[in-house]
Amino acid sequence: MENTAISEARLLHPGNDGYFAIATKVINNPPQKNEWTEKRLHMSGLEKALLDVKNAPNMYISQASFVTPTRLVSATKSLSCCFVDLDCYNVDILPNDDTVQAILDLADKFKIPRPSYVVNSGCGLYAKWLFDTPLADTDLQLWSQAESLLIKLFSSLGADPKARDAARVLRPLTTVNSKNGGVVRVMYQGGVFQSFSELVSSLRNVELSTNLAFSEKKQSQLKVKVNHSAAMEVHSIQNLGHLIEYSDNRLGSLAMGNMSIKSLAWSRFLDIRDLMIRRGGAKRGSRDLFIFWMTNMLAGANVIRPDNFWGEVEELLISFPHSKDFVPLYDGSLSTLYKRVEATARAEKVEWNGKNHSPIYTPKNDKLINIFEITSDEETKMRTIISTQEKRRRADAKV
């Protein structure tokens, strides 16, 4: 493999269909004000996007392709690799040749294929297993299980347990990690392509022969969830009426004034709920958006708390179309939000523009309108998620 961003990107994205994401982080001081910019581009623009990134600071590229111009696990189109992000500094080791050899030794010890190549990311290492045939989204659940086991196998070398979702972005070759000025480069290259089925088979053998497997309880929960998802996918069931029942059952837990922050969050939840119902359900590519923002608004209304977070999410998911590529209870897509809900329960605050705010997201109406692509006609049926133009229209109507 040629040590360039384009050559690696074409290994990760061999097809010309779908979309990929490329992002840049601008490091500021204080770090709370770091700026993250992201573009989602059609695969036909891959070479152009990476043509002149050599020595560019803090760039990232998605490891998966997506069916729509969005970077969501539920929109995953295909995957061409498994990866492990090793934060070497967390275990007091250096991203050097000795650590690369330790990766290979661990692979040999557990009798799994060696990684296709290992990348120095500046402060850590990426180990990647490239597949001889890209995986479709129907194999996403199996891919996620393989990722989880790889992270467990390489935990002693600092494998990041959070860097395991299909929508993950990693640094492309020849770019620069501004934390230490390190250039992202290949440190080891073995056999370029792997058979995913052989990788999974070897990981299953490790799972059976060691204590690295999921706990028995979690395996049972996952099995039930996967079987339930498969059945729901076949029959395309969406119990949208359950959303109304869910809302009615939570009204008793609300104790707020009409103009309170909690009341606003509840009204926004109802707007998002009704938008989903009017659209006939959450379609592919929008499921993660609906479950994320519903959960966030319910947390803002104090209906969802750390002690009931996952149970409430599971209850909401009854109204969603299920499939193998949509498992927010297990894919990590809600983990950051959960941490923010925990921080809110501890009465913590985050500083933004010189003011203290709740850790729970409080986006402006315009952002939500753009996120959900709400039309002007749909705005007329909203309670609170409306644009300035709709506010004026309502004011004129009153007059």
PDB file of N, CA and C in Angstrom, residues 131-193:
ATOM      1  N   PHE A 131     -10.843  -6.102   4.704  1.00  0.00           N
ATOM      2  CA  PHE A 131     -11.572  -7.260   4.205  1.00  0.00           C
ATOM      3  C   PHE A 131     -11.384  -7.411   2.697  1.00  0.00           C
ATOM      4  N   ASP A 132     -11.345  -8.652   2.246  1.00  0.00           N
ATOM      5  CA  ASP A 132     -11.223  -8.884   0.805  1.00  0.00           C
ATOM      6  C   ASP A 132     -12.507  -8.524   0.062  1.00  0.00           C
ATOM      7  N   THR A 133     -13.643  -8.526   0.787  1.00  0.00           N
ATOM      8  CA  THR A 133     -14.922  -8.108   0.213  1.00  0.00           C
ATOM      9  C   THR A 133     -15.624  -7.190   1.204  1.00  0.00           C
ATOM     10  N   PRO A 134     -16.024  -5.980   0.781  1.00  0.00           N
ATOM     11  CA  PRO A 134     -16.702  -5.071   1.716  1.00  0.00           C
ATOM     12  C   PRO A 134     -17.968  -5.696   2.295  1.00  0.00           C
ATOM     13  N   LEU A 135     -18.243  -5.396   3.562  1.00  0.00           N
ATOM     14  CA  LEU A 135     -19.436  -5.907   4.230  1.00  0.00           C
ATOM     15  C   LEU A 135     -20.612  -4.978   3.982  1.00  0.00           C
ATOM     16  N   ALA A 136     -21.781  -5.554   3.737  1.00  0.00           N
ATOM     17  CA  ALA A 136     -22.998  -4.768   3.614  1.00  0.00           C
ATOM     18  C   ALA A 136     -23.551  -4.455   4.995  1.00  0.00           C
ATOM     19  N   ASP A 137     -24.521  -3.540   5.037  1.00  0.00           N
ATOM     20  CA  ASP A 137     -25.083  -3.138   6.329  1.00  0.00           C
ATOM     21  C   ASP A 137     -25.778  -4.284   7.051  1.00  0.00           C
ATOM     22  N   THR A 138     -26.164  -5.327   6.312  1.00  0.00           N
ATOM     23  CA  THR A 138     -26.826  -6.471   6.950  1.00  0.00           C
ATOM     24  C   THR A 138     -25.888  -7.223   7.890  1.00  0.00           C
ATOM     25  N   ASP A 139     -24.566  -7.008   7.741  1.00  0.00           N
ATOM     26  CA  ASP A 139     -23.591  -7.675   8.601  1.00  0.00           C
ATOM     27  C   ASP A 139     -23.096  -6.768   9.723  1.00  0.00           C
ATOM     28  N   LEU A 140     -23.783  -5.642   9.929  1.00  0.00           N
ATOM     29  CA  LEU A 140     -23.305  -4.657  10.894  1.00  0.00           C
ATOM     30  C   LEU A 140     -23.289  -5.208  12.321  1.00  0.00           C
ATOM     31  N   GLN A 141     -24.272  -6.009  12.687  1.00  0.00           N
ATOM     32  CA  GLN A 141     -24.317  -6.556  14.040  1.00  0.00           C
ATOM     33  C   GLN A 141     -23.129  -7.482  14.283  1.00  0.00           C
ATOM     34  N   LEU A 142     -22.829  -8.327  13.298  1.00  0.00           N
ATOM     35  CA  LEU A 142     -21.694  -9.235  13.420  1.00  0.00           C
ATOM     36  C   LEU A 142     -20.390  -8.452  13.478  1.00  0.00           C
ATOM     37  N   TRP A 143     -20.303  -7.397  12.667  1.00  0.00           N
ATOM     38  CA  TRP A 143     -19.108  -6.534  12.674  1.00  0.00           C
ATOM     39  C   TRP A 143     -18.932  -5.905  14.059  1.00  0.00           C
ATOM     40  N   SER A 144     -20.005  -5.441  14.663  1.00  0.00           N
ATOM     41  CA  SER A 144     -19.928  -4.803  15.978  1.00  0.00           C
ATOM     42  C   SER A 144     -19.432  -5.772  17.038  1.00  0.00           C
ATOM     43  N   GLN A 145     -19.871  -7.025  16.949  1.00  0.00           N
ATOM     44  CA  GLN A 145     -19.406  -8.022  17.912  1.00  0.00           C
ATOM     45  C   GLN A 145     -17.913  -8.296  17.722  1.00  0.00           C
ATOM     46  N   ALA A 146     -17.470  -8.346  16.459  1.00  0.00           N
ATOM     47  CA  ALA A 146     -16.041  -8.535  16.188  1.00  0.00           C
ATOM     48  C   ALA A 146     -15.229  -7.368  16.749  1.00  0.00           C
ATOM     49  N   GLU A 147     -15.729  -6.145  16.562  1.00  0.00           N
ATOM     50  CA  GLU A 147     -15.055  -4.964  17.101  1.00  0.00           C
ATOM     51  C   GLU A 147     -14.906  -5.054  18.618  1.00  0.00           C
ATOM     52  N   SER A 148     -15.982  -5.442  19.284  1.00  0.00           N
ATOM     53  CA  SER A 148     -15.953  -5.521  20.749  1.00  0.00           C
ATOM     54  C   SER A 148     -14.893  -6.502  21.230  1.00  0.00           C
ATOM     55  N   LEU A 149     -14.786  -7.640  20.575  1.00  0.00           N
ATOM     56  CA  LEU A 149     -13.799  -8.634  20.996  1.00  0.00           C
ATOM     57  C   LEU A 149     -12.377  -8.188  20.686  1.00  0.00           C
ATOM     58  N   LEU A 150     -12.178  -7.530  19.557  1.00  0.00           N
ATOM     59  CA  LEU A 150     -10.840  -7.025  19.237  1.00  0.00           C
ATOM     60  C   LEU A 150     -10.383  -6.012  20.283  1.00  0.00           C
ATOM     61  N   ILE A 151     -11.299  -5.160  20.709  1.00  0.00           N
ATOM     62  CA  ILE A 151     -10.952  -4.153  21.727  1.00  0.00           C
ATOM     63  C   ILE A 151     -10.585  -4.833  23.040  1.00  0.00           C
ATOM     64  N   LYS A 152     -11.299  -5.888  23.399  1.00  0.00           N
ATOM     65  CA  LYS A 152     -10.966  -6.623  24.620  1.00  0.00           C
ATOM     66  C   LYS A 152      -9.594  -7.289  24.500  1.00  0.00           C
ATOM     67  N   LEU A 153      -9.308  -7.863  23.331  1.00  0.00           N
ATOM     68  CA  LEU A 153      -8.027  -8.547  23.143  1.00  0.00           C
ATOM     69  C   LEU A 153      -6.843  -7.595  23.267  1.00  0.00           C
ATOM     70  N   PHE A 154      -7.024  -6.352  22.815  1.00  0.00           N
ATOM     71  CA  PHE A 154      -5.912  -5.402  22.800  1.00  0.00           C
ATOM     72  C   PHE A 154      -6.054  -4.326  23.875  1.00  0.00           C
ATOM     73  N   SER A 155      -6.843  -4.605  24.897  1.00  0.00           N
ATOM     74  CA  SER A 155      -7.047  -3.618  25.968  1.00  0.00           C
ATOM     75  C   SER A 155      -5.749  -3.310  26.709  1.00  0.00           C
ATOM     76  N   SER A 156      -4.856  -4.286  26.825  1.00  0.00           N
ATOM     77  CA  SER A 156      -3.594  -4.056  27.548  1.00  0.00           C
ATOM     78  C   SER A 156      -2.705  -3.056  26.832  1.00  0.00           C
ATOM     79  N   LEU A 157      -2.978  -2.814  25.539  1.00  0.00           N
ATOM     80  CA  LEU A 157      -2.192  -1.843  24.769  1.00  0.00           C
ATOM     81  C   LEU A 157      -2.942  -0.521  24.592  1.00  0.00           C
ATOM     82  N   GLY A 158      -4.003  -0.352  25.357  1.00  0.00           N
ATOM     83  CA  GLY A 158      -4.709   0.933  25.355  1.00  0.00           C
ATOM     84  C   GLY A 158      -5.851   1.028  24.368  1.00  0.00           C
ATOM     85  N   ALA A 159      -6.421  -0.109  23.926  1.00  0.00           N
ATOM     86  CA  ALA A 159      -7.538  -0.066  22.982  1.00  0.00           C
ATOM     87  C   ALA A 159      -8.685   0.756  23.563  1.00  0.00           C
ATOM     88  N   ASP A 160      -9.137   1.744  22.807  1.00  0.00           N
ATOM     89  CA  ASP A 160     -10.176   2.656  23.259  1.00  0.00           C
ATOM     90  C   ASP A 160     -11.544   1.985  23.126  1.00  0.00           C
ATOM     91  N   PRO A 161     -12.233   1.709  24.237  1.00  0.00           N
ATOM     92  CA  PRO A 161     -13.534   1.025  24.156  1.00  0.00           C
ATOM     93  C   PRO A 161     -14.625   1.877  23.529  1.00  0.00           C
ATOM     94  N   LYS A 162     -14.415   3.196  23.454  1.00  0.00           N
ATOM     95  CA  LYS A 162     -15.423   4.074  22.852  1.00  0.00           C
ATOM     96  C   LYS A 162     -15.296   4.115  21.328  1.00  0.00           C
ATOM     97  N   ALA A 163     -14.111   3.789  20.806  1.00  0.00           N
ATOM     98  CA  ALA A 163     -13.881   3.866  19.357  1.00  0.00           C
ATOM     99  C   ALA A 163     -14.227   2.535  18.709  1.00  0.00           C
ATOM    100  N   ARG A 164     -15.528   2.241  18.652  1.00  0.00           N
ATOM    101  CA  ARG A 164     -15.928   0.928  18.160  1.00  0.00           C
ATOM    102  C   ARG A 164     -17.191   0.978  17.305  1.00  0.00           C
ATOM    103  N   ASP A 165     -17.669   2.171  16.965  1.00  0.00           N
ATOM    104  CA  ASP A 165     -18.887   2.258  16.169  1.00  0.00           C
ATOM    105  C   ASP A 165     -18.564   2.399  14.689  1.00  0.00           C
ATOM    106  N   ALA A 166     -19.497   1.990  13.849  1.00  0.00           N
ATOM    107  CA  ALA A 166     -19.283   1.993  12.405  1.00  0.00           C
ATOM    108  C   ALA A 166     -19.135   3.403  11.840  1.00  0.00           C
ATOM    109  N   ALA A 167     -19.653   4.403  12.520  1.00  0.00           N
ATOM    110  CA  ALA A 167     -19.577   5.780  12.023  1.00  0.00           C
ATOM    111  C   ALA A 167     -18.302   6.494  12.471  1.00  0.00           C
ATOM    112  N   ARG A 168     -17.360   5.783  13.034  1.00  0.00           N
ATOM    113  CA  ARG A 168     -16.132   6.377  13.569  1.00  0.00           C
ATOM    114  C   ARG A 168     -15.297   7.025  12.468  1.00  0.00           C
ATOM    115  N   VAL A 169     -14.654   8.146  12.805  1.00  0.00           N
ATOM    116  CA  VAL A 169     -13.673   8.774  11.914  1.00  0.00           C
ATOM    117  C   VAL A 169     -12.292   8.630  12.535  1.00  0.00           C
ATOM    118  N   LEU A 170     -11.277   8.366  11.708  1.00  0.00           N
ATOM    119  CA  LEU A 170      -9.894   8.251  12.152  1.00  0.00           C
ATOM    120  C   LEU A 170      -9.013   9.121  11.263  1.00  0.00           C
ATOM    121  N   ARG A 171      -7.810   9.390  11.720  1.00  0.00           N
ATOM    122  CA  ARG A 171      -6.908  10.269  10.974  1.00  0.00           C
ATOM    123  C   ARG A 171      -6.385   9.577   9.709  1.00  0.00           C
ATOM    124  N   PRO A 172      -6.439  10.248   8.546  1.00  0.00           N
ATOM    125  CA  PRO A 172      -5.867   9.659   7.329  1.00  0.00           C
ATOM    126  C   PRO A 172      -4.346   9.818   7.284  1.00  0.00           C
ATOM    127  N   LEU A 173      -3.707   8.998   6.481  1.00  0.00           N
ATOM    128  CA  LEU A 173      -2.252   9.036   6.342  1.00  0.00           C
ATOM    129  C   LEU A 173      -1.772  10.407   5.865  1.00  0.00           C
ATOM    130  N   THR A 174      -0.569  10.762   6.272  1.00  0.00           N
ATOM    131  CA  THR A 174       0.186  11.984   5.911  1.00  0.00           C
ATOM    132  C   THR A 174      -0.338  13.245   6.582  1.00  0.00           C
ATOM    133  N   THR A 175      -1.456  13.170   7.330  1.00  0.00           N
ATOM    134  CA  THR A 175      -1.907  14.343   8.066  1.00  0.00           C
ATOM    135  C   THR A 175      -1.134  14.433   9.383  1.00  0.00           C
ATOM    136  N   VAL A 176      -1.368  15.496  10.133  1.00  0.00           N
ATOM    137  CA  VAL A 176      -0.559  15.780  11.328  1.00  0.00           C
ATOM    138  C   VAL A 176      -1.445  15.831  12.572  1.00  0.00           C
ATOM    139  N   ASN A 177      -0.958  15.193  13.625  1.00  0.00           N
ATOM    140  CA  ASN A 177      -1.591  15.296  14.938  1.00  0.00           C
ATOM    141  C   ASN A 177      -0.961  16.482  15.658  1.00  0.00           C
ATOM    142  N   SER A 178      -1.733  17.559  15.840  1.00  0.00           N
ATOM    143  CA  SER A 178      -1.161  18.787  16.385  1.00  0.00           C
ATOM    144  C   SER A 178      -0.785  18.672  17.861  1.00  0.00           C
ATOM    145  N   LYS A 179      -1.219  17.587  18.535  1.00  0.00           N
ATOM    146  CA  LYS A 179      -0.854  17.424  19.945  1.00  0.00           C
ATOM    147  C   LYS A 179       0.647  17.305  20.119  1.00  0.00           C
ATOM    148  N   ASN A 180       1.300  16.665  19.151  1.00  0.00           N
ATOM    149  CA  ASN A 180       2.760  16.520  19.250  1.00  0.00           C
ATOM    150  C   ASN A 180       3.461  16.717  17.910  1.00  0.00           C
ATOM    151  N   GLY A 181       2.715  17.122  16.879  1.00  0.00           N
ATOM    152  CA  GLY A 181       3.320  17.343  15.576  1.00  0.00           C
ATOM    153  C   GLY A 181       3.633  16.071  14.809  1.00  0.00           C
ATOM    154  N   GLY A 182       3.153  14.917  15.308  1.00  0.00           N
ATOM    155  CA  GLY A 182       3.440  13.647  14.653  1.00  0.00           C
ATOM    156  C   GLY A 182       2.675  13.479  13.356  1.00  0.00           C
ATOM    157  N   VAL A 183       3.353  12.941  12.341  1.00  0.00           N
ATOM    158  CA  VAL A 183       2.727  12.679  11.047  1.00  0.00           C
ATOM    159  C   VAL A 183       2.105  11.274  11.072  1.00  0.00           C
ATOM    160  N   VAL A 184       0.894  11.155  10.604  1.00  0.00           N
ATOM    161  CA  VAL A 184       0.199   9.865  10.561  1.00  0.00           C
ATOM    162  C   VAL A 184       0.823   9.027   9.441  1.00  0.00           C
ATOM    163  N   ARG A 185       1.345   7.864   9.801  1.00  0.00           N
ATOM    164  CA  ARG A 185       2.093   7.065   8.820  1.00  0.00           C
ATOM    165  C   ARG A 185       1.969   5.577   9.124  1.00  0.00           C
ATOM    166  N   VAL A 186       2.221   4.753   8.110  1.00  0.00           N
ATOM    167  CA  VAL A 186       2.192   3.306   8.262  1.00  0.00           C
ATOM    168  C   VAL A 186       3.480   2.844   8.942  1.00  0.00           C
ATOM    169  N   MET A 187       3.346   2.012   9.979  1.00  0.00           N
ATOM    170  CA  MET A 187       4.507   1.463  10.671  1.00  0.00           C
ATOM    171  C   MET A 187       4.689  -0.027  10.399  1.00  0.00           C
ATOM    172  N   TYR A 188       3.591  -0.684   9.996  1.00  0.00           N
ATOM    173  CA  TYR A 188       3.670  -2.110   9.683  1.00  0.00           C
ATOM    174  C   TYR A 188       2.657  -2.421   8.599  1.00  0.00           C
ATOM    175  N   GLN A 189       3.063  -3.252   7.668  1.00  0.00           N
ATOM    176  CA  GLN A 189       2.148  -3.703   6.630  1.00  0.00           C
ATOM    177  C   GLN A 189       2.328  -5.196   6.410  1.00  0.00           C
ATOM    178  N   GLY A 190       1.251  -5.941   6.628  1.00  0.00           N
ATOM    179  CA  GLY A 190       1.303  -7.387   6.413  1.00  0.00           C
ATOM    180  C   GLY A 190       0.572  -7.753   5.140  1.00  0.00           C
ATOM    181  N   GLY A 191      -0.132  -8.891   5.174  1.00  0.00           N
ATOM    182  CA  GLY A 191      -0.992  -9.218   4.052  1.00  0.00           C
ATOM    183  C   GLY A 191      -2.131  -8.224   4.021  1.00  0.00           C
ATOM    184  N   VAL A 192      -2.352  -7.565   2.882  1.00  0.00           N
ATOM    185  CA  VAL A 192      -3.258  -6.419   2.856  1.00  0.00           C
ATOM    186  C   VAL A 192      -4.691  -6.807   3.180  1.00  0.00           C
ATOM    187  N   PHE A 193      -5.210  -7.887   2.586  1.00  0.00           N
ATOM    188  CA  PHE A 193      -6.619  -8.212   2.752  1.00  0.00           C
ATOM    189  C   PHE A 193      -6.831  -9.442   3.628  1.00  0.00           C
TER     190      PHE A 193
END
